[in-house]
Short mmCIF file of C-alpha atoms in Angstrom, two decimals:
data_model
loop_
_atom_site.label_atom_id
_atom_site.label_comp_id
_atom_site.label_asym_id
_atom_site.label_seq_id
_atom_site.Cartn_x
_atom_site.Cartn_y
_atom_site.Cartn_z
CA MET A 1 -108.79 74.78 -114.60
CA GLY A 2 -112.50 74.89 -113.82
CA ALA A 3 -115.07 72.23 -113.04
CA GLY A 4 -115.19 69.30 -115.49
CA GLY A 5 -111.62 69.88 -116.66
CA THR A 6 -112.43 72.95 -118.76
CA LEU A 7 -109.85 75.70 -118.99
CA GLN A 8 -110.85 79.20 -117.88
CA ALA A 9 -109.21 82.32 -119.20
CA PRO A 10 -107.40 84.26 -116.51
CA VAL A 11 -109.01 87.53 -115.45
CA SER A 12 -106.70 90.27 -116.66
CA ALA A 13 -106.14 93.49 -114.80
CA PRO A 14 -107.74 96.61 -116.26
CA THR A 15 -105.61 98.44 -118.77
CA PRO A 16 -104.57 102.08 -118.21
CA HIS A 17 -107.11 103.15 -120.84
CA GLN A 18 -109.90 101.29 -118.99
CA ARG A 19 -108.84 102.85 -115.68
CA ARG A 20 -108.89 106.30 -117.30
CA GLU A 21 -112.35 105.68 -118.71
CA ALA A 22 -113.63 104.63 -115.26
CA ALA A 23 -112.12 107.63 -113.44
CA LEU A 24 -114.30 110.61 -112.65
CA HIS A 25 -113.82 113.88 -114.51
CA PRO A 26 -111.51 116.10 -112.38
CA GLY A 27 -113.70 119.15 -112.94
CA ALA A 28 -116.55 117.39 -111.14
CA TRP A 29 -114.38 116.99 -108.02
CA TRP A 30 -113.51 120.69 -108.04
CA LEU A 31 -117.12 121.79 -108.52
CA TRP A 32 -118.23 119.46 -105.72
CA ALA A 33 -115.56 120.76 -103.34
CA LEU A 34 -116.16 124.41 -104.18
CA ALA A 35 -119.88 123.93 -103.65
CA LEU A 36 -119.19 122.54 -100.17
CA GLY A 37 -116.92 125.52 -99.50
CA THR A 38 -119.68 127.87 -100.67
CA ALA A 39 -122.08 126.15 -98.28
CA ALA A 40 -119.59 126.73 -95.45
CA THR A 41 -119.71 130.48 -96.07
CA ARG A 42 -123.44 130.56 -95.27
CA THR A 43 -123.16 129.42 -91.66
CA THR A 44 -121.15 129.90 -88.49
CA ASN A 45 -122.78 126.98 -86.68
CA PRO A 46 -119.79 124.88 -85.53
CA LEU A 47 -121.80 121.66 -85.69
CA LEU A 48 -122.74 122.18 -89.34
CA LEU A 49 -119.18 123.22 -90.19
CA ALA A 50 -117.82 120.13 -88.44
CA LEU A 51 -120.31 118.03 -90.44
CA LEU A 52 -119.08 119.60 -93.69
CA ILE A 53 -115.49 118.78 -92.73
CA THR A 54 -116.49 115.21 -91.87
CA VAL A 55 -118.28 114.76 -95.21
CA SER A 56 -115.29 116.01 -97.22
CA ALA A 57 -112.86 113.94 -95.14
CA TYR A 58 -114.87 110.75 -95.62
CA VAL A 59 -114.99 111.23 -99.41
CA VAL A 60 -111.25 111.92 -99.49
CA ILE A 61 -110.43 108.85 -97.39
CA THR A 62 -112.55 106.53 -99.53
CA ARG A 63 -111.85 107.99 -102.98
CA ARG A 64 -108.38 109.52 -102.85
CA PRO A 65 -106.12 107.92 -105.49
CA HIS A 66 -102.70 106.51 -104.67
CA ALA A 67 -100.57 109.28 -106.19
CA PRO A 68 -98.00 111.75 -104.82
CA TRP A 69 -100.18 114.79 -105.65
CA SER A 70 -103.06 113.40 -103.54
CA ARG A 71 -101.16 113.65 -100.24
CA SER A 72 -101.78 117.35 -99.70
CA TYR A 73 -105.04 116.97 -97.77
CA GLY A 74 -103.25 116.65 -94.44
CA ALA A 75 -101.32 119.86 -95.12
CA PHE A 76 -104.56 121.76 -95.74
CA VAL A 77 -105.99 120.37 -92.49
CA LYS A 78 -102.91 121.62 -90.62
CA LEU A 79 -103.26 125.00 -92.33
CA ALA A 80 -106.88 125.16 -91.19
CA LEU A 81 -105.84 124.38 -87.60
CA ALA A 82 -103.21 127.13 -87.84
CA VAL A 83 -105.91 129.57 -88.96
CA LEU A 84 -107.98 128.67 -85.90
CA LEU A 85 -105.06 129.12 -83.52
CA VAL A 86 -103.96 132.43 -85.05
CA ARG A 87 -107.49 133.84 -84.90
CA LEU A 88 -107.88 132.83 -81.25
CA LEU A 89 -104.46 134.27 -80.44
CA PHE A 90 -105.32 137.60 -82.07
CA THR A 91 -108.61 137.72 -80.18
CA THR A 92 -106.80 137.03 -76.92
CA VAL A 93 -104.14 139.70 -77.47
CA LEU A 94 -106.11 142.37 -79.34
CA GLY A 95 -109.50 141.84 -77.76
CA SER A 96 -112.88 141.31 -79.37
CA PRO A 97 -115.69 143.73 -80.28
CA VAL A 98 -118.20 141.29 -78.84
CA PRO A 99 -119.16 142.28 -75.27
CA GLY A 100 -118.96 139.53 -72.70
CA THR A 101 -119.58 138.91 -69.04
CA HIS A 102 -117.73 135.60 -68.57
CA THR A 103 -114.11 136.64 -68.00
CA LEU A 104 -111.61 133.83 -68.53
CA LEU A 105 -108.44 135.79 -67.74
CA THR A 106 -107.17 139.34 -67.61
CA LEU A 107 -103.95 140.25 -69.41
CA PRO A 108 -101.85 143.31 -68.62
CA GLU A 109 -103.15 146.11 -70.82
CA VAL A 110 -100.59 148.13 -72.78
CA PRO A 111 -101.40 151.87 -73.06
CA LEU A 112 -101.45 153.07 -76.68
CA PRO A 113 -101.22 156.62 -78.12
CA GLY A 114 -104.28 158.59 -79.12
CA TRP A 115 -103.92 157.89 -82.84
CA ALA A 116 -104.39 154.18 -82.09
CA GLN A 117 -107.79 154.71 -80.51
CA GLY A 118 -110.02 151.67 -80.95
CA ILE A 119 -107.12 149.21 -80.70
CA ARG A 120 -106.47 147.42 -77.45
CA LEU A 121 -103.53 145.30 -76.37
CA GLY A 122 -104.29 143.03 -73.45
CA GLY A 123 -107.16 143.43 -71.04
CA ARG A 124 -110.08 141.13 -70.37
CA VAL A 125 -110.47 137.93 -72.36
CA THR A 126 -114.07 136.77 -72.35
CA ALA A 127 -115.61 133.46 -73.28
CA GLU A 128 -118.08 135.24 -75.61
CA GLY A 129 -115.27 136.88 -77.57
CA LEU A 130 -113.30 133.65 -77.96
CA THR A 131 -116.44 131.75 -78.98
CA PHE A 132 -117.28 134.34 -81.64
CA ALA A 133 -113.71 134.17 -82.99
CA LEU A 134 -113.83 130.36 -83.02
CA TYR A 135 -117.10 130.30 -84.99
CA ASP A 136 -115.81 132.83 -87.52
CA ALA A 137 -112.45 131.08 -87.95
CA MET A 138 -114.10 127.69 -88.44
CA LYS A 139 -115.83 129.04 -91.53
CA LEU A 140 -112.50 129.89 -93.18
CA ALA A 141 -110.94 126.64 -91.95
CA THR A 142 -113.76 124.61 -93.51
CA LEU A 143 -113.29 126.43 -96.82
CA LEU A 144 -109.56 125.61 -96.78
CA ILE A 145 -110.26 121.95 -96.05
CA CYS A 146 -112.72 121.77 -98.95
CA VAL A 147 -110.07 123.19 -101.28
CA GLY A 148 -107.65 120.59 -99.91
CA ALA A 149 -110.19 117.88 -100.73
CA ALA A 150 -110.29 119.06 -104.35
CA ASN A 151 -106.48 119.00 -104.51
CA ALA A 152 -106.43 115.44 -103.16
CA LEU A 153 -109.15 114.06 -105.45
CA ALA A 154 -108.65 115.77 -108.84
CA ASN A 155 -105.71 114.91 -111.06
CA PRO A 156 -104.14 118.29 -111.95
CA SER A 157 -102.79 117.20 -115.35
CA ARG A 158 -106.16 115.81 -116.40
CA LEU A 159 -107.85 118.96 -115.13
CA LEU A 160 -105.54 121.08 -117.29
CA LYS A 161 -106.33 118.97 -120.34
CA SER A 162 -110.08 119.43 -119.76
CA LEU A 163 -110.01 123.24 -119.76
CA PRO A 164 -111.48 125.13 -122.71
CA GLY A 165 -109.00 126.24 -125.34
CA ALA A 166 -109.46 129.93 -124.48
CA LEU A 167 -108.38 129.28 -120.88
CA TYR A 168 -105.44 127.04 -121.66
CA GLU A 169 -102.66 129.55 -120.92
CA MET A 170 -104.32 130.79 -117.74
CA GLY A 171 -105.14 127.21 -116.78
CA VAL A 172 -101.50 126.18 -117.01
CA ALA A 173 -100.54 128.92 -114.55
CA VAL A 174 -103.36 127.98 -112.16
CA VAL A 175 -102.60 124.26 -112.28
CA VAL A 176 -98.89 124.87 -111.71
CA ALA A 177 -99.80 127.01 -108.70
CA LEU A 178 -102.22 124.40 -107.34
CA THR A 179 -99.71 121.57 -107.71
CA PHE A 180 -97.05 123.49 -105.78
CA ALA A 181 -98.31 122.26 -102.41
CA PRO A 182 -98.64 118.54 -103.36
CA ASN A 183 -95.21 118.48 -105.01
CA LEU A 184 -93.60 120.32 -102.10
CA ILE A 185 -95.12 117.91 -99.58
CA ALA A 186 -94.03 114.89 -101.63
CA ASP A 187 -90.46 116.24 -101.81
CA VAL A 188 -90.32 116.89 -98.06
CA GLN A 189 -91.64 113.41 -97.25
CA ARG A 190 -89.16 111.78 -99.63
CA LEU A 191 -86.19 113.69 -98.22
CA ARG A 192 -87.20 113.08 -94.61
CA ALA A 193 -87.52 109.36 -95.29
CA ALA A 194 -84.07 109.34 -96.91
CA ARG A 195 -82.55 111.12 -93.91
CA ARG A 196 -84.14 108.65 -91.49
CA LEU A 197 -82.70 105.74 -93.47
CA ARG A 198 -79.25 107.31 -93.18
CA GLY A 199 -79.64 107.86 -89.43
CA ARG A 200 -79.75 111.64 -89.68
CA PRO A 201 -82.18 113.91 -87.80
CA ASP A 202 -85.30 114.98 -89.67
CA HIS A 203 -86.99 117.04 -86.93
CA GLY A 204 -86.25 120.41 -85.40
CA VAL A 205 -84.61 123.48 -86.86
CA ARG A 206 -81.50 121.61 -88.01
CA GLY A 207 -83.48 118.98 -89.89
CA LEU A 208 -85.67 121.67 -91.47
CA LEU A 209 -82.67 123.65 -92.70
CA GLN A 210 -80.96 120.59 -94.16
CA VAL A 211 -84.16 119.50 -95.93
CA GLY A 212 -85.03 122.98 -97.21
CA LEU A 213 -82.11 123.34 -99.64
CA PRO A 214 -82.76 120.06 -101.53
CA VAL A 215 -86.47 120.93 -101.71
CA LEU A 216 -85.69 124.32 -103.28
CA GLU A 217 -83.23 122.68 -105.67
CA GLY A 218 -85.85 120.15 -106.72
CA ALA A 219 -88.42 122.92 -107.24
CA LEU A 220 -85.98 124.80 -109.48
CA GLU A 221 -85.22 121.68 -111.55
CA ARG A 222 -88.92 120.96 -111.89
CA SER A 223 -89.56 124.54 -113.04
CA VAL A 224 -86.85 124.32 -115.70
CA ALA A 225 -88.17 120.95 -116.92
CA LEU A 226 -91.72 122.34 -117.01
CA ALA A 227 -90.62 125.37 -119.03
CA ALA A 228 -88.81 123.14 -121.53
CA ALA A 229 -91.84 120.84 -121.85
CA MET A 230 -94.18 123.81 -122.37
CA ASP A 231 -91.92 125.26 -125.06
CA ALA A 232 -91.65 121.87 -126.81
CA ARG A 233 -95.43 121.56 -126.88
CA GLY A 234 -95.97 124.99 -128.42
CA TYR A 235 -97.27 126.78 -125.35
CA GLY A 236 -98.61 130.23 -126.19
CA ARG A 237 -98.89 129.74 -129.94
CA THR A 238 -102.18 130.93 -131.41
CA ALA A 239 -103.91 130.70 -134.77
CA GLN A 240 -104.69 133.64 -137.02
CA VAL A 241 -108.33 134.73 -136.68
CA PRO A 242 -110.11 137.77 -138.17
CA ALA A 243 -110.08 140.99 -136.18
CA ARG A 244 -113.87 141.06 -135.86
CA VAL A 245 -113.79 137.62 -134.22
CA ARG A 246 -111.22 138.84 -131.72
CA ARG A 247 -113.28 141.93 -130.91
CA THR A 248 -116.47 139.88 -130.57
CA THR A 249 -114.70 137.41 -128.29
CA ALA A 250 -113.36 140.19 -126.06
CA ALA A 251 -116.77 141.90 -125.88
CA LEU A 252 -118.63 138.69 -125.04
CA THR A 253 -116.09 137.60 -122.41
CA LEU A 254 -115.87 141.01 -120.72
CA GLY A 255 -119.62 141.56 -120.87
CA GLY A 256 -120.26 138.07 -119.54
CA LEU A 257 -117.92 138.55 -116.59
CA LEU A 258 -119.55 141.90 -115.77
CA GLY A 259 -122.95 140.24 -115.98
CA VAL A 260 -121.85 137.45 -113.65
CA CYS A 261 -120.55 140.00 -111.13
CA ALA A 262 -123.72 142.11 -111.31
CA GLY A 263 -125.99 139.08 -111.09
CA THR A 264 -124.09 137.67 -108.12
CA TYR A 265 -124.30 141.04 -106.37
CA GLY A 266 -128.02 141.09 -107.04
CA LEU A 267 -128.49 137.66 -105.53
CA LEU A 268 -126.57 138.63 -102.38
CA THR A 269 -128.53 141.84 -101.77
CA ALA A 270 -132.18 142.25 -100.94
CA ALA A 271 -132.71 145.11 -103.42
CA GLY A 272 -131.35 143.18 -106.40
CA GLY A 273 -133.35 139.99 -105.97
CA THR A 274 -135.54 140.71 -109.00
CA TYR A 275 -132.79 141.25 -111.57
CA GLY A 276 -130.08 139.00 -110.05
CA ILE A 277 -130.97 135.67 -111.69
CA PRO A 278 -131.69 137.01 -115.24
CA VAL A 279 -128.50 139.08 -115.30
CA LEU A 280 -126.47 136.16 -113.93
CA LEU A 281 -127.83 133.75 -116.56
CA ALA A 282 -127.22 136.26 -119.36
CA GLY A 283 -123.67 136.84 -118.12
CA VAL A 284 -122.93 133.12 -117.97
CA ALA A 285 -124.29 132.63 -121.51
CA ALA A 286 -122.20 135.51 -122.87
CA ALA A 287 -119.05 134.29 -121.10
CA LEU A 288 -119.51 130.75 -122.46
CA ALA A 289 -119.99 132.12 -125.97
CA GLY A 290 -116.81 134.17 -125.60
CA LEU A 291 -114.88 131.14 -124.39
CA TRP A 292 -116.14 129.10 -127.35
CA LEU A 293 -115.03 131.75 -129.83
CA GLY A 294 -111.72 132.22 -127.99
CA GLY A 295 -111.04 128.50 -128.23
CA ARG A 296 -110.75 128.82 -132.03
CA ARG A 297 -107.42 130.63 -131.55
CA THR A 298 -105.84 127.64 -129.82
CA VAL A 299 -104.06 125.28 -132.23
CA ARG A 300 -103.85 122.15 -130.10
CA THR A 301 -105.56 118.79 -129.95
CA ARG A 302 -106.54 116.52 -127.09
CA TYR A 303 -105.56 112.88 -126.78
CA ARG A 304 -108.31 110.79 -125.19
CA PRO A 305 -110.19 113.65 -123.54
CA ASP A 306 -112.02 112.93 -120.29
CA ARG A 307 -115.73 112.49 -120.73
CA TRP A 308 -118.29 114.30 -118.61
CA ASP A 309 -120.62 111.39 -117.88
CA GLY A 310 -123.64 110.86 -115.66
CA ARG A 311 -121.53 110.29 -112.55
CA ALA A 312 -119.87 113.68 -113.01
CA TRP A 313 -123.30 115.30 -113.20
CA LEU A 314 -124.40 113.50 -110.03
CA VAL A 315 -121.25 114.49 -108.10
CA THR A 316 -121.61 118.12 -109.16
CA ALA A 317 -125.32 118.09 -108.39
CA SER A 318 -124.71 116.72 -104.89
CA GLY A 319 -122.37 119.59 -104.03
CA ALA A 320 -124.68 122.16 -105.64
CA ALA A 321 -127.62 120.75 -103.67
CA VAL A 322 -125.73 121.20 -100.40
CA ALA A 323 -124.92 124.82 -101.25
CA ALA A 324 -128.45 125.62 -102.45
CA LEU A 325 -130.12 124.06 -99.41
CA LEU A 326 -127.85 125.91 -96.99
CA PHE A 327 -128.56 129.18 -98.85
CA LEU A 328 -132.26 128.43 -98.37
CA ALA A 329 -131.77 127.55 -94.70
CA ALA A 330 -129.82 130.75 -94.08
CA ALA A 331 -132.69 132.76 -95.55
CA ARG A 332 -135.49 130.93 -93.73
CA ASP A 333 -133.88 130.31 -90.33
CA PRO A 334 -130.80 132.52 -89.87
CA ALA A 335 -130.73 132.00 -86.11
CA ALA A 336 -130.09 128.26 -86.51
CA LEU A 337 -127.21 128.76 -88.94
CA HIS A 338 -125.70 131.70 -87.04
CA PRO A 339 -125.94 130.89 -83.32
CA GLY A 340 -125.48 133.84 -81.00
CA VAL A 341 -122.80 134.17 -78.38
CA VAL A 342 -124.45 136.86 -76.20
CA PRO A 343 -125.82 135.33 -74.07
CA LEU A 344 -123.46 132.38 -74.33
CA VAL A 345 -125.45 129.24 -75.18
CA ALA A 346 -124.54 125.88 -76.64
CA PRO A 347 -125.20 125.66 -80.42
CA SER A 348 -127.89 123.27 -81.61
CA LEU A 349 -127.81 121.12 -84.74
CA PRO A 350 -130.65 122.02 -87.14
CA LEU A 351 -132.01 118.78 -88.54
CA TRP A 352 -132.88 119.47 -92.16
CA PRO A 353 -129.74 121.57 -92.90
CA ALA A 354 -127.70 118.72 -91.39
CA ALA A 355 -129.51 116.24 -93.63
CA ALA A 356 -128.76 118.53 -96.58
CA VAL A 357 -125.04 118.44 -95.79
CA LEU A 358 -125.14 114.63 -95.84
CA VAL A 359 -126.12 114.79 -99.52
CA GLY A 360 -122.46 115.63 -100.12
CA LEU A 361 -121.57 112.02 -99.29
CA LEU A 362 -123.00 110.83 -102.62
CA PRO A 363 -119.60 110.77 -104.43
CA ALA A 364 -118.31 108.20 -101.93
CA PHE A 365 -120.87 105.69 -103.22
CA ILE A 366 -121.20 106.38 -106.95
CA THR A 367 -117.56 106.89 -107.94
CA PRO A 368 -115.06 104.05 -108.47
CA ALA A 369 -112.76 103.16 -105.59
CA PRO A 370 -109.07 103.92 -106.10
CA GLU A 371 -106.99 100.97 -107.16
CA THR A 372 -104.37 99.64 -104.78
CA ALA A 373 -100.92 99.71 -106.25
CA VAL A 374 -99.79 96.16 -107.01
CA LYS A 375 -96.13 95.34 -107.48
CA GLU A 376 -95.44 93.65 -110.77
CA PRO A 377 -93.71 90.23 -110.52
CA SER A 378 -90.05 90.32 -111.51
#
């Protein structure tokens, strides 16, 4: 009851349809994350790479939904750390092509036969070689973490529903592959929690072996259920289209993909800078036309399709801006984005490329916050 004795209508919680309408298009999350990963490939500066990881982590922490498939980000972070450790271990054991004067330790060197010339086991381990390996491994680790951010932010089922009709079959396979890690992690966490409640060990080799069999059994049951659901929904069925339409679709799609490859190669090489952009644009246009024609073969409808609104454009543009600005920085000042290790000096943080990376934080402020799960009253 409000002031003056008037009754006020209770504020109702948003319906599932309203929550779906407010959610961001999953394709925008993937394009944003892949753009950050592309930006990571243009630099080996550990400070810029650490800033890219921080930006993606902040967006994931603030905008990750409360769902089982969104818990895979930590697994990708652990995988990235494993990549770093393996690369440093290989550099320590096999040596590094980078010459160095700061010797950290000397391992016993194993003599190898003549046919293995150029390979070394053991010997000197220098600070320059380890630093070079760390910089190079951080680039791959940052790319893995960006892919993990996309897995944690984009709903895989909604992403599958948003694919063009021509890519539906391939999209199902890709989405099933991408959801393997989130589902596996959710199963392991659920089984470990159940074992702890029963007072059984969940760590070590014994706990891993006793958890592994139920996880594999659950994966098999999920695969069988998925196959039955796909068959019930008419997966793989196509409409009858004229032969000339099929040939035109194949020619446009193949020609478009070749144009995209040739244009990308032209952009990455100095000799092809003049023809790279026109060929790339023509290839993209031909591929899109082929996908549009190929979508006519798919006899399926969409229930409440996700809309690509202004926020999706802004999120995608923020990631693309980071990638474009780092491409520009790598061309104008390569020394700042690729610090040298001989002589061994501390890397410096270039100011305007760092400010460009911060543009990737835009999704944390323009997208809706995830809703906290509220238990319904009994």
